[in-house]
Amino acid sequence: EQSHIVGILDTFTASIANLKEQIGERRKQYEHYRDQLLDLEGKEGVELILLKELATVKRGVRVVKTDLEELGDIPVFQNSLTPLGYKEIHNRNKNTTFVICAGAAGDIGFSETNFWAADDCSTINCGERLIDKYIYHFLMTKQSFLKSKVRKASVPRLASSFIENLKVSLPSLSEQSRIVSILDQFEASIANLEAQLQEREKQYEHYRNQLLTFE
């Protein structure tokens, strides 16, 4: 009976390990193509422009934790890419890139839903020359630089001036769209694998608890 139980559970753990390996490989592929596609400096037709000339970097609005809900449709981003909680109203529209400026300072996110940006979350409102998702992928190539500018203190902080003064490689809108399309396919593939992993881990826990309950 022990051997039977081990055989069933080992099938799940092997599947989980395989999915984790696939996710790791897919992330490496995304990073490789992202860095390759966005290495545009000096190429014909590509301008190098300060971000603040192409978009508005805007600090969020402070929230009180007691005003937040545990569940909801409007996530509140404060000091990490994990929502601090949820609100009934939003102050930023969907499809917006944001940068965490305290706590997990330097982390870059993109929200496909309306959300609330708290005061330690700076959002990037793009002008007509810049595609929202393009600046997200571009900033991901600059994440190491941004993290190197984080002021180490009791609460790590990143000044918005470092975001605003980043030089952005700006190809045509059609080229931006092409790059986004390629990189979004990798992100969608990663998200699909992560969903499979989450489901497989739940299945493992369910069968483990069921098989190992003998009372």
XYZ file of N, CA, C and O in Angstrom:
860
model
N 0.828 -1.205 0.000
C 0.000 0.000 0.000
C 0.871 1.267 0.000
O 0.579 2.243 -0.700
N 1.959 1.202 0.807
C 2.894 2.338 0.797
C 3.460 2.574 -0.605
O 3.538 3.702 -1.094
N 3.849 1.460 -1.247
C 4.433 1.555 -2.578
C 3.423 2.114 -3.577
O 3.777 2.925 -4.454
N 2.167 1.704 -3.433
C 1.107 2.191 -4.320
C 0.927 3.696 -4.155
O 0.832 4.439 -5.147
N 0.906 4.151 -2.900
C 0.737 5.583 -2.605
C 1.917 6.381 -3.161
O 1.747 7.419 -3.794
N 3.126 5.867 -2.913
C 4.336 6.552 -3.396
C 4.318 6.674 -4.915
O 4.665 7.721 -5.483
N 3.890 5.610 -5.593
C 3.854 5.626 -7.049
C 2.929 6.714 -7.584
O 3.271 7.427 -8.539
N 1.752 6.841 -6.976
C 0.792 7.860 -7.413
C 1.339 9.263 -7.170
O 1.325 10.122 -8.064
N 1.844 9.495 -5.950
C 2.319 10.836 -5.604
C 3.588 11.208 -6.364
O 3.795 12.379 -6.713
N 4.437 10.218 -6.628
C 5.656 10.499 -7.400
C 5.326 10.920 -8.835
O 6.075 11.707 -9.445
N 4.226 10.412 -9.379
C 3.798 10.830 -10.710
C 3.488 12.324 -10.720
O 3.859 13.052 -11.655
N 2.818 12.783 -9.653
C 2.505 14.206 -9.551
C 3.764 15.045 -9.361
O 3.924 16.089 -9.998
N 4.672 14.611 -8.477
C 5.877 15.403 -8.222
C 6.770 15.464 -9.464
O 7.402 16.488 -9.738
N 6.801 14.387 -10.239
C 7.585 14.394 -11.477
C 6.982 15.373 -12.479
O 7.706 16.107 -13.178
N 5.655 15.391 -12.554
C 4.975 16.317 -13.463
C 5.213 17.761 -13.042
O 5.443 18.639 -13.881
N 5.178 18.011 -11.734
C 5.425 19.350 -11.207
C 6.854 19.797 -11.537
O 7.087 20.923 -11.976
N 7.808 18.910 -11.322
C 9.207 19.230 -11.615
C 9.397 19.527 -13.100
O 10.133 20.446 -13.484
N 8.722 18.753 -13.957
C 8.817 18.965 -15.404
C 8.250 20.321 -15.807
O 8.838 21.032 -16.636
N 7.117 20.706 -15.220
C 6.514 21.998 -15.531
C 7.415 23.149 -15.079
O 7.560 24.143 -15.781
N 8.027 23.003 -13.910
C 8.941 24.035 -13.419
C 10.129 24.192 -14.357
O 10.582 25.309 -14.619
N 10.619 23.071 -14.866
C 11.749 23.120 -15.802
C 11.333 23.814 -17.098
O 12.079 24.637 -17.644
N 10.121 23.501 -17.592
C 9.625 24.145 -18.808
C 9.464 25.651 -18.613
O 9.790 26.439 -19.512
N 8.959 26.050 -17.456
C 8.787 27.473 -17.165
C 10.143 28.181 -17.151
O 10.293 29.266 -17.716
N 11.125 27.554 -16.527
C 12.465 28.133 -16.485
C 13.047 28.314 -17.875
O 13.630 29.362 -18.188
N 12.875 27.298 -18.718
C 13.393 27.374 -20.082
C 12.678 28.448 -20.891
O 13.290 29.197 -21.650
N 11.342 28.521 -20.722
C 10.575 29.507 -21.473
C 10.936 30.927 -21.050
O 10.985 31.842 -21.871
N 11.205 31.129 -19.761
C 11.630 32.457 -19.289
C 12.973 32.841 -19.886
O 13.193 34.006 -20.241
N 13.878 31.869 -19.973
C 15.176 32.147 -20.590
C 15.000 32.551 -22.057
O 15.679 33.454 -22.548
N 14.090 31.853 -22.752
C 13.821 32.189 -24.152
C 13.261 33.599 -24.263
O 13.672 34.382 -25.134
N 12.318 33.932 -23.377
C 11.738 35.280 -23.392
C 12.824 36.327 -23.194
O 12.891 37.316 -23.934
N 13.677 36.121 -22.191
C 14.729 37.095 -21.900
C 15.702 37.220 -23.072
O 16.143 38.327 -23.412
N 16.027 36.091 -23.704
C 16.946 36.111 -24.838
C 16.370 36.932 -25.987
O 17.039 37.842 -26.519
N 15.135 36.638 -26.376
C 14.522 37.354 -27.499
C 14.194 38.793 -27.140
O 14.296 39.689 -27.983
N 13.809 39.030 -25.895
C 13.549 40.405 -25.447
C 14.806 41.255 -25.584
O 14.777 42.340 -26.171
N 15.912 40.758 -25.057
C 17.155 41.520 -25.108
C 17.640 41.702 -26.545
O 18.180 42.751 -26.906
N 17.426 40.678 -27.379
C 17.857 40.748 -28.773
C 16.993 41.743 -29.558
O 17.507 42.592 -30.295
N 15.676 41.658 -29.388
C 14.757 42.512 -30.139
C 14.844 43.977 -29.724
O 14.587 44.875 -30.526
N 15.196 44.211 -28.449
C 15.216 45.574 -27.933
C 16.616 46.183 -27.894
O 16.798 47.285 -27.374
N 17.584 45.478 -28.468
C 18.934 46.034 -28.604
C 18.958 46.865 -29.881
O 19.466 46.443 -30.922
N 18.400 48.062 -29.805
C 18.132 48.878 -31.000
C 19.008 50.117 -31.116
O 18.953 50.811 -32.132
N 19.761 50.398 -30.062
C 20.541 51.637 -30.057
C 21.507 51.677 -31.246
O 22.253 50.739 -31.495
N 21.460 52.765 -31.992
C 22.346 52.950 -33.132
C 21.821 52.381 -34.434
O 22.439 52.569 -35.487
N 20.664 51.716 -34.393
C 20.117 51.141 -35.619
C 19.363 52.204 -36.414
O 18.803 53.142 -35.851
N 19.332 52.019 -37.717
C 18.708 52.996 -38.611
C 17.223 53.167 -38.291
O 16.489 52.184 -38.102
N 16.793 54.411 -38.214
C 15.386 54.697 -37.973
C 14.958 54.642 -36.527
O 13.785 54.833 -36.218
N 15.903 54.388 -35.634
C 15.578 54.283 -34.205
C 16.115 55.510 -33.476
O 17.315 55.793 -33.507
N 15.228 56.227 -32.826
C 15.622 57.397 -32.041
C 15.902 56.993 -30.599
O 15.341 56.019 -30.097
N 16.748 57.757 -29.937
C 17.047 57.546 -28.526
C 16.534 58.773 -27.779
O 17.093 59.865 -27.912
N 15.460 58.595 -27.023
C 14.763 59.727 -26.416
C 14.523 59.464 -24.931
O 14.238 58.329 -24.525
N 14.625 60.514 -24.113
C 14.344 60.378 -22.689
C 12.885 59.985 -22.490
O 11.985 60.506 -23.164
N 12.647 59.092 -21.556
C 11.288 58.618 -21.308
C 10.335 59.765 -20.984
O 9.188 59.779 -21.431
N 10.820 60.758 -20.230
C 9.944 61.863 -19.832
C 9.486 62.700 -21.023
O 8.528 63.468 -20.898
N 10.139 62.549 -22.160
C 9.708 63.255 -23.364
C 8.668 62.457 -24.149
O 8.056 62.986 -25.082
N 8.480 61.206 -23.769
C 7.546 60.333 -24.471
C 6.339 59.949 -23.621
O 5.314 59.505 -24.152
N 6.490 60.090 -22.310
C 5.440 59.633 -21.401
C 5.486 60.440 -20.112
O 6.470 61.126 -19.820
N 4.419 60.323 -19.341
C 4.354 60.967 -18.034
C 4.499 59.913 -16.954
O 3.731 58.942 -16.922
N 5.500 60.087 -16.100
C 5.685 59.189 -14.963
C 4.965 59.824 -13.776
O 5.318 60.913 -13.337
N 3.953 59.145 -13.285
C 3.073 59.725 -12.277
C 3.011 58.856 -11.031
O 2.769 57.651 -11.108
N 3.252 59.487 -9.885
C 3.190 58.771 -8.614
C 1.741 58.487 -8.235
O 0.838 59.268 -8.519
N 1.519 57.350 -7.589
C 0.179 56.969 -7.179
C -0.314 57.741 -5.969
O 0.333 58.679 -5.490
N -1.449 57.329 -5.462
C -2.124 58.015 -4.365
C -2.172 57.105 -3.139
O -2.537 55.928 -3.237
N -1.820 57.669 -2.002
C -1.741 56.903 -0.755
C -3.076 56.258 -0.406
O -4.140 56.834 -0.613
N -2.993 55.054 0.129
C -4.182 54.357 0.619
C -3.963 53.951 2.069
O -2.823 53.800 2.531
N -5.044 53.798 2.784
C -5.004 53.286 4.154
C -5.420 51.822 4.096
O -6.456 51.490 3.503
N -4.611 50.968 4.701
C -4.851 49.530 4.569
C -6.233 49.122 5.067
O -6.832 48.175 4.558
N -6.752 49.852 6.052
C -8.071 49.509 6.583
C -9.183 49.764 5.558
O -10.300 49.268 5.715
N -8.872 50.536 4.515
C -9.868 50.807 3.471
C -9.895 49.728 2.390
O -10.731 49.786 1.481
N -8.997 48.769 2.491
C -8.876 47.760 1.448
C -9.670 46.500 1.769
O -9.909 46.175 2.930
N -10.040 45.806 0.715
C -10.719 44.516 0.832
C -9.734 43.399 0.512
O -8.758 43.602 -0.205
N -10.013 42.200 1.033
C -9.137 41.064 0.758
C -9.320 40.531 -0.654
O -8.394 39.993 -1.255
N -10.533 40.672 -1.188
C -10.830 40.217 -2.546
C -11.568 41.308 -3.291
O -12.217 42.162 -2.689
N -11.466 41.292 -4.613
C -12.156 42.293 -5.411
C -11.650 42.315 -6.835
O -10.830 41.482 -7.246
N -12.148 43.260 -7.607
C -11.782 43.365 -9.022
C -10.713 44.414 -9.288
O -10.088 44.404 -10.345
N -10.515 45.350 -8.344
C -9.551 46.440 -8.548
C -8.353 46.241 -7.612
O -8.418 46.566 -6.426
N -7.247 45.676 -8.122
C -6.085 45.463 -7.268
C -5.401 46.782 -6.912
O -5.434 47.746 -7.683
N -4.795 46.805 -5.736
C -4.037 47.977 -5.277
C -2.564 47.583 -5.223
O -2.183 46.657 -4.508
N -1.736 48.279 -6.009
C -0.301 48.008 -6.009
C 0.407 49.091 -5.216
O 0.237 50.282 -5.467
N 1.217 48.638 -4.251
C 1.924 49.578 -3.379
C 3.426 49.315 -3.430
O 4.151 49.972 -4.147
N 3.897 48.327 -2.693
C 5.342 48.102 -2.607
C 5.796 46.751 -3.153
O 6.881 46.286 -2.848
N 4.952 46.116 -3.979
C 5.347 44.876 -4.646
C 4.387 44.618 -5.801
O 3.378 45.312 -5.942
N 4.705 43.608 -6.589
C 3.831 43.248 -7.704
C 2.643 42.418 -7.247
O 1.747 42.120 -8.040
N 2.645 42.031 -5.972
C 1.488 41.352 -5.379
C 0.553 42.407 -4.816
O 0.995 43.273 -4.054
N -0.731 42.384 -5.184
C -1.647 43.415 -4.687
C -1.663 43.498 -3.163
O -1.661 42.479 -2.473
N -1.662 44.735 -2.653
C -1.769 44.965 -1.210
C -3.170 44.620 -0.733
O -3.381 44.254 0.421
N -4.126 44.752 -1.616
C -5.528 44.481 -1.333
C -6.332 44.917 -2.541
O -5.796 45.024 -3.653
N -7.598 45.192 -2.316
C -8.481 45.566 -3.428
C -9.384 46.724 -3.016
O -9.707 46.890 -1.838
N -9.752 47.539 -4.009
C -10.674 48.645 -3.802
C -11.846 48.533 -4.777
O -11.821 47.719 -5.688
N -12.854 49.375 -4.548
C -14.014 49.374 -5.438
C -13.837 50.349 -6.599
O -14.578 50.287 -7.579
N -12.868 51.255 -6.479
C -12.621 52.232 -7.541
C -11.159 52.145 -7.978
O -10.324 51.582 -7.270
N -10.872 52.709 -9.171
C -9.504 52.681 -9.673
C -9.031 54.096 -9.977
O -9.838 55.005 -10.180
N -7.705 54.267 -10.003
C -7.130 55.558 -10.406
C -6.186 55.422 -11.600
O -5.582 56.399 -12.023
N -6.068 54.211 -12.124
C -5.289 53.983 -13.333
C -6.053 53.013 -14.229
O -6.667 52.054 -13.750
N -5.970 53.254 -15.520
C -6.669 52.395 -16.468
C -5.863 51.146 -16.799
O -4.645 51.090 -16.591
N -6.553 50.158 -17.311
C -5.901 48.905 -17.711
C -4.863 49.158 -18.804
O -4.849 50.209 -19.440
N -4.010 48.161 -18.994
C -2.930 48.224 -19.990
C -1.965 49.365 -19.689
O -1.583 50.137 -20.584
N -1.573 49.451 -18.428
C -0.630 50.475 -17.977
C 0.575 49.818 -17.321
O 0.432 48.888 -16.525
N 1.757 50.322 -17.660
C 3.001 49.868 -17.037
C 3.229 50.641 -15.752
O 2.938 51.826 -15.670
N 3.756 49.955 -14.724
C 4.066 50.640 -13.476
C 5.379 50.130 -12.899
O 5.825 49.022 -13.219
N 5.989 50.956 -12.065
C 7.262 50.608 -11.426
C 7.098 50.773 -9.925
O 6.602 51.808 -9.452
N 7.496 49.761 -9.178
C 7.469 49.838 -7.715
C 8.659 50.671 -7.254
O 9.797 50.421 -7.656
N 8.395 51.674 -6.397
C 9.463 52.608 -5.992
C 9.851 52.487 -4.522
O 10.695 53.245 -4.046
N 9.259 51.557 -3.796
C 9.646 51.315 -2.394
C 9.369 49.854 -2.077
O 8.498 49.228 -2.687
N 10.116 49.326 -1.129
C 9.963 47.903 -0.833
C 10.675 47.087 -1.895
O 11.904 47.033 -1.928
N 9.905 46.483 -2.803
C 10.487 45.744 -3.934
C 10.842 46.738 -5.038
O 10.464 46.567 -6.209
N 11.547 47.788 -4.671
C 11.844 48.904 -5.576
C 12.580 48.430 -6.828
O 13.548 47.674 -6.741
N 12.100 48.896 -7.964
C 12.700 48.516 -9.239
C 11.943 47.435 -9.973
O 12.192 47.190 -11.152
N 11.003 46.769 -9.278
C 10.180 45.768 -9.952
C 9.231 46.464 -10.921
O 8.697 47.537 -10.630
N 9.005 45.837 -12.064
C 8.199 46.428 -13.134
C 6.991 45.552 -13.404
O 7.113 44.330 -13.545
N 5.825 46.172 -13.472
C 4.602 45.425 -13.713
C 3.795 46.009 -14.853
O 4.038 47.125 -15.309
N 2.841 45.229 -15.311
C 1.909 45.674 -16.352
C 0.548 45.121 -15.985
O 0.386 43.911 -15.799
N -0.432 46.001 -15.837
C -1.765 45.565 -15.422
C -2.718 45.544 -16.609
O -2.882 46.548 -17.298
N -3.327 44.395 -16.828
C -4.309 44.262 -17.895
C -5.719 44.601 -17.422
O -6.683 44.507 -18.191
N -5.834 44.982 -16.141
C -7.115 45.419 -15.599
C -6.945 46.806 -14.987
O -5.821 47.231 -14.677
N -8.048 47.523 -14.821
C -7.996 48.785 -14.087
C -7.460 48.520 -12.690
O -7.734 47.462 -12.102
N -6.710 49.468 -12.131
C -6.112 49.242 -10.812
C -5.934 50.552 -10.069
O -6.133 51.641 -10.615
N -5.557 50.415 -8.805
C -5.244 51.578 -7.974
C -3.740 51.592 -7.735
O -3.180 50.642 -7.200
N -3.086 52.684 -8.156
C -1.660 52.866 -7.888
C -1.520 53.634 -6.589
O -1.987 54.772 -6.486
N -0.909 53.016 -5.580
C -0.671 53.691 -4.303
C 0.590 54.552 -4.415
O 1.236 54.604 -5.462
N 0.944 55.236 -3.337
C 1.980 56.271 -3.429
C 3.393 55.743 -3.664
O 4.279 56.525 -4.019
N 3.626 54.457 -3.482
C 4.947 53.900 -3.776
C 4.959 53.154 -5.106
O 5.837 52.326 -5.364
N 3.980 53.465 -5.938
C 3.863 52.851 -7.260
C 3.761 53.972 -8.292
O 2.831 54.778 -8.249
N 4.725 54.044 -9.191
C 4.706 55.072 -10.235
C 4.255 54.461 -11.552
O 4.742 53.398 -11.954
N 3.317 55.135 -12.215
C 2.788 54.617 -13.469
C 3.308 55.417 -14.654
O 3.708 56.572 -14.506
N 3.293 54.794 -15.813
C 3.808 55.422 -17.022
C 2.659 55.588 -18.008
O 2.122 54.597 -18.534
N 2.264 56.824 -18.225
C 1.187 57.136 -19.170
C 1.823 57.541 -20.499
O 2.408 58.621 -20.617
N 1.694 56.681 -21.483
C 2.399 56.861 -22.746
C 1.724 57.881 -23.654
O 0.499 57.993 -23.690
N 2.564 58.613 -24.386
C 2.073 59.518 -25.413
C 1.804 58.761 -26.695
O 1.924 57.530 -26.755
N 1.503 59.485 -27.756
C 1.078 58.860 -29.006
C 2.208 58.161 -29.758
O 1.951 57.366 -30.667
N 3.450 58.390 -29.363
C 4.582 57.768 -30.065
C 5.035 56.460 -29.415
O 5.957 55.810 -29.908
N 4.384 56.096 -28.322
C 4.863 54.969 -27.526
C 3.718 54.010 -27.219
O 2.677 54.424 -26.708
N 3.902 52.738 -27.530
C 2.905 51.710 -27.215
C 3.099 51.267 -25.772
O 4.224 50.999 -25.338
N 1.995 51.172 -25.034
C 2.070 50.863 -23.598
C 2.854 49.589 -23.303
O 3.703 49.563 -22.419
N 2.570 48.518 -24.028
C 3.235 47.249 -23.724
C 4.692 47.261 -24.181
O 5.534 46.543 -23.637
N 5.000 48.103 -25.189
C 6.394 48.211 -25.625
C 7.261 48.754 -24.504
O 8.351 48.235 -24.253
N 6.772 49.790 -23.803
C 7.598 50.376 -22.739
C 7.764 49.396 -21.583
O 8.797 49.386 -20.908
N 6.772 48.537 -21.374
C 6.915 47.502 -20.335
C 8.082 46.575 -20.684
O 8.981 46.354 -19.865
N 8.065 46.031 -21.894
C 9.137 45.111 -22.291
C 10.489 45.828 -22.304
O 11.509 45.251 -21.894
N 10.495 47.078 -22.763
C 11.752 47.829 -22.795
C 12.294 48.033 -21.377
O 13.491 47.841 -21.123
N 11.428 48.411 -20.445
C 11.874 48.633 -19.064
C 12.396 47.359 -18.421
O 13.281 47.407 -17.562
N 11.856 46.215 -18.842
C 12.354 44.957 -18.299
C 13.831 44.753 -18.641
O 14.568 44.109 -17.892
N 14.279 45.328 -19.771
C 15.705 45.227 -20.120
C 16.544 46.175 -19.260
O 17.767 46.047 -19.220
N 15.900 47.136 -18.595
C 16.596 48.119 -17.763
C 16.399 47.855 -16.275
O 16.782 48.677 -15.436
N 15.820 46.721 -15.936
C 15.497 46.466 -14.537
C 16.740 46.401 -13.649
O 16.748 46.941 -12.542
N 17.790 45.795 -14.142
C 19.031 45.712 -13.347
C 19.580 47.110 -13.063
O 20.050 47.389 -11.957
N 19.517 47.985 -14.076
C 19.975 49.359 -13.883
C 19.135 50.062 -12.818
O 19.679 50.716 -11.917
N 17.813 49.945 -12.924
C 16.932 50.599 -11.953
C 17.186 50.074 -10.540
O 17.234 50.852 -9.584
N 17.365 48.785 -10.416
C 17.610 48.210 -9.088
C 18.958 48.682 -8.522
O 19.121 48.799 -7.313
N 19.911 48.970 -9.417
C 21.217 49.466 -8.948
C 21.112 50.886 -8.404
O 22.009 51.347 -7.686
N 20.032 51.589 -8.747
C 19.832 52.963 -8.288
C 18.934 53.040 -7.047
O 18.643 54.146 -6.568
N 18.522 51.912 -6.544
C 17.681 51.887 -5.344
C 18.505 52.317 -4.137
O 19.607 51.811 -3.909
N 17.969 53.272 -3.392
C 18.646 53.740 -2.174
C 18.392 52.730 -1.067
O 17.262 52.478 -0.686
N 19.492 52.143 -0.574
C 19.375 51.122 0.465
C 19.156 51.795 1.813
O 20.003 52.532 2.310
N 18.025 51.550 2.387
C 17.687 52.116 3.695
C 16.779 51.113 4.388
O 16.663 49.964 3.955
N 16.161 51.536 5.496
C 15.241 50.625 6.179
C 14.139 50.185 5.217
O 13.685 49.046 5.246
N 13.721 51.123 4.342
C 12.804 50.799 3.250
C 13.492 51.191 1.945
O 13.687 52.382 1.690
N 13.897 50.225 1.118
C 14.568 50.558 -0.148
C 13.688 51.460 -1.019
O 12.478 51.211 -1.136
N 14.288 52.488 -1.622
C 13.505 53.425 -2.426
C 14.206 53.736 -3.744
O 15.432 53.782 -3.815
N 13.374 53.968 -4.757
C 13.860 54.340 -6.087
C 13.247 55.682 -6.457
O 12.021 55.827 -6.492
N 14.089 56.674 -6.738
C 13.600 57.995 -7.129
C 13.024 57.935 -8.540
O 13.599 57.304 -9.435
N 11.903 58.616 -8.740
C 11.247 58.591 -10.055
C 12.115 59.237 -11.137
O 11.940 58.967 -12.321
N 13.078 60.080 -10.715
C 13.949 60.735 -11.704
C 14.759 59.715 -12.497
O 15.069 59.939 -13.679
N 15.104 58.584 -11.879
C 15.858 57.555 -12.592
C 14.993 56.908 -13.674
O 15.511 56.467 -14.705
N 13.692 56.836 -13.433
C 12.773 56.293 -14.442
C 12.590 57.306 -15.569
O 12.717 56.979 -16.750
N 12.321 58.543 -15.202
C 12.043 59.595 -16.189
C 13.208 59.847 -17.132
O 13.013 60.175 -18.309
N 14.426 59.676 -16.627
C 15.609 60.013 -17.425
C 16.238 58.817 -18.140
O 17.345 58.928 -18.675
N 15.510 57.708 -18.156
C 15.976 56.578 -18.949
C 15.901 56.933 -20.427
O 14.938 57.562 -20.884
N 16.906 56.528 -21.188
C 16.876 56.732 -22.629
C 16.188 55.540 -23.286
O 16.609 54.392 -23.099
N 15.131 55.836 -24.030
C 14.321 54.798 -24.659
C 14.664 54.682 -26.137
O 14.684 55.687 -26.862
N 14.937 53.465 -26.579
C 15.131 53.216 -28.006
C 13.753 53.175 -28.654
O 12.940 52.307 -28.338
N 13.501 54.134 -29.554
C 12.157 54.309 -30.087
C 12.105 54.021 -31.590
O 12.389 54.894 -32.411
N 11.697 52.796 -31.962
C 11.465 52.508 -33.383
C 10.064 52.991 -33.775
O 9.340 53.570 -32.956
N 9.676 52.728 -35.001
C 8.341 53.118 -35.467
C 7.265 52.365 -34.691
O 7.532 51.332 -34.063
N 6.046 52.880 -34.747
C 4.933 52.226 -34.049
C 4.699 50.813 -34.580
O 4.393 49.894 -33.805
N 4.862 50.626 -35.874
C 4.663 49.289 -36.448
C 5.722 48.309 -35.937
O 5.423 47.144 -35.655
N 6.954 48.787 -35.787
C 8.018 47.923 -35.255
C 7.800 47.652 -33.775
O 8.034 46.535 -33.298
N 7.361 48.664 -33.040
C 7.018 48.446 -31.629
C 5.958 47.352 -31.510
O 6.054 46.456 -30.673
N 4.945 47.447 -32.362
C 3.855 46.476 -32.338
C 4.350 45.070 -32.660
O 3.923 44.088 -32.034
N 5.254 44.970 -33.610
C 5.808 43.658 -33.982
C 6.575 43.045 -32.821
O 6.420 41.852 -32.505
N 7.397 43.851 -32.165
C 8.188 43.375 -31.025
C 7.268 42.921 -29.895
O 7.464 41.854 -29.291
N 6.260 43.728 -29.614
C 5.309 43.392 -28.550
C 4.604 42.071 -28.845
O 4.442 41.220 -27.970
N 4.202 41.877 -30.099
C 3.498 40.660 -30.486
C 4.345 39.416 -30.223
O 3.857 38.407 -29.691
N 5.625 39.481 -30.577
C 6.527 38.339 -30.364
C 6.707 38.064 -28.882
O 6.579 36.917 -28.419
N 6.994 39.110 -28.110
C 7.280 38.920 -26.688
C 6.036 38.538 -25.899
O 6.118 37.769 -24.934
N 4.879 39.041 -26.327
C 3.638 38.667 -25.648
C 3.331 37.181 -25.811
O 2.723 36.570 -24.926
N 3.736 36.603 -26.937
C 3.523 35.167 -27.136
C 4.308 34.354 -26.112
O 3.806 33.357 -25.587
N 5.531 34.794 -25.827
C 6.326 34.109 -24.798
C 5.668 34.268 -23.427
O 5.576 33.302 -22.657
N 5.207 35.475 -23.119
C 4.563 35.713 -21.825
C 3.299 34.877 -21.676
O 3.030 34.337 -20.609
N 2.511 34.762 -22.750
C 1.283 33.970 -22.703
C 1.605 32.495 -22.476
O 0.911 31.796 -21.725
N 2.663 32.028 -23.113
C 3.086 30.638 -22.946
C 3.528 30.376 -21.513
O 3.187 29.344 -20.922
N 4.277 31.315 -20.933
C 4.719 31.184 -19.538
C 3.516 31.177 -18.600
O 3.433 30.353 -17.680
N 2.563 32.087 -18.836
C 1.376 32.165 -17.986
C 0.567 30.865 -18.050
O 0.038 30.393 -17.036
N 0.488 30.269 -19.238
C -0.238 29.006 -19.407
C 0.434 27.878 -18.623
O -0.235 27.083 -17.943
N 1.757 27.827 -18.703
C 2.501 26.799 -17.955
C 2.368 27.014 -16.449
O 2.246 26.048 -15.682
N 2.382 28.260 -16.014
C 2.241 28.553 -14.584
C 0.857 28.153 -14.081
O 0.713 27.674 -12.946
N -0.166 28.340 -14.917
C -1.517 27.921 -14.544
C -1.582 26.398 -14.422
O -2.213 25.858 -13.494
N -0.924 25.696 -15.347
C -0.874 24.235 -15.275
C -0.155 23.781 -14.006
O -0.584 22.830 -13.338
N 0.936 24.472 -13.673
C 1.695 24.136 -12.476
C 0.846 24.314 -11.213
O 0.837 23.444 -10.333
N 0.144 25.417 -11.145
C -0.701 25.677 -9.986
C -1.777 24.600 -9.834
O -2.039 24.115 -8.719
N -2.369 24.211 -10.948
C -3.401 23.173 -10.919
C -2.820 21.825 -10.511
O -3.412 21.091 -9.708
N -1.640 21.502 -11.030
C -0.997 20.227 -10.702
C -0.605 20.185 -9.226
O -0.731 19.137 -8.574
N -0.143 21.295 -8.672
C 0.215 21.338 -7.245
C -1.021 21.143 -6.371
O -0.946 20.480 -5.329
N -2.146 21.719 -6.796
C -3.398 21.515 -6.050
C -3.819 20.044 -6.096
O -4.273 19.489 -5.097
N -3.673 19.431 -7.275
C -4.016 18.015 -7.410
C -3.137 17.151 -6.508
O -3.621 16.222 -5.846
N -1.848 17.456 -6.488
C -0.927 16.704 -5.638
C -1.348 16.785 -4.174
O -1.419 15.759 -3.472
N -1.628 18.002 -3.709
C -2.030 18.181 -2.314
C -3.329 17.440 -2.005
O -3.471 16.833 -0.942
N -4.268 17.484 -2.952
C -5.550 16.795 -2.758
C -5.345 15.290 -2.605
O -5.842 14.672 -1.647
N -4.617 14.683 -3.550
C -4.419 13.237 -3.503
C -3.508 12.825 -2.346
O -3.707 11.763 -1.754
N -2.531 13.656 -2.046
C -1.661 13.346 -0.899
C -2.484 13.272 0.373
O -2.354 12.320 1.160
N -3.329 14.267 0.615
C -4.146 14.289 1.822
C -5.154 13.148 1.837
O -5.433 12.550 2.881
N -5.696 12.830 0.659
C -6.683 11.748 0.566
C -6.040 10.391 0.787
O -6.556 9.550 1.554
N -4.895 10.188 0.147
C -4.229 8.883 0.245
C -3.581 8.634 1.603
O -3.406 7.486 2.016
N -3.203 9.695 2.285
C -2.488 9.533 3.562
C -3.355 9.791 4.773
O -2.862 9.953 5.881
N -4.675 9.778 4.592
C -5.610 9.858 5.711
C -6.144 8.455 6.000
O -6.876 7.882 5.187
N -5.742 7.920 7.154
C -6.092 6.524 7.463
C -6.989 6.397 8.701
O -7.432 5.317 9.039
N -7.224 7.520 9.370
C -8.012 7.428 10.611
C -9.473 7.133 10.307
O -10.009 7.598 9.318
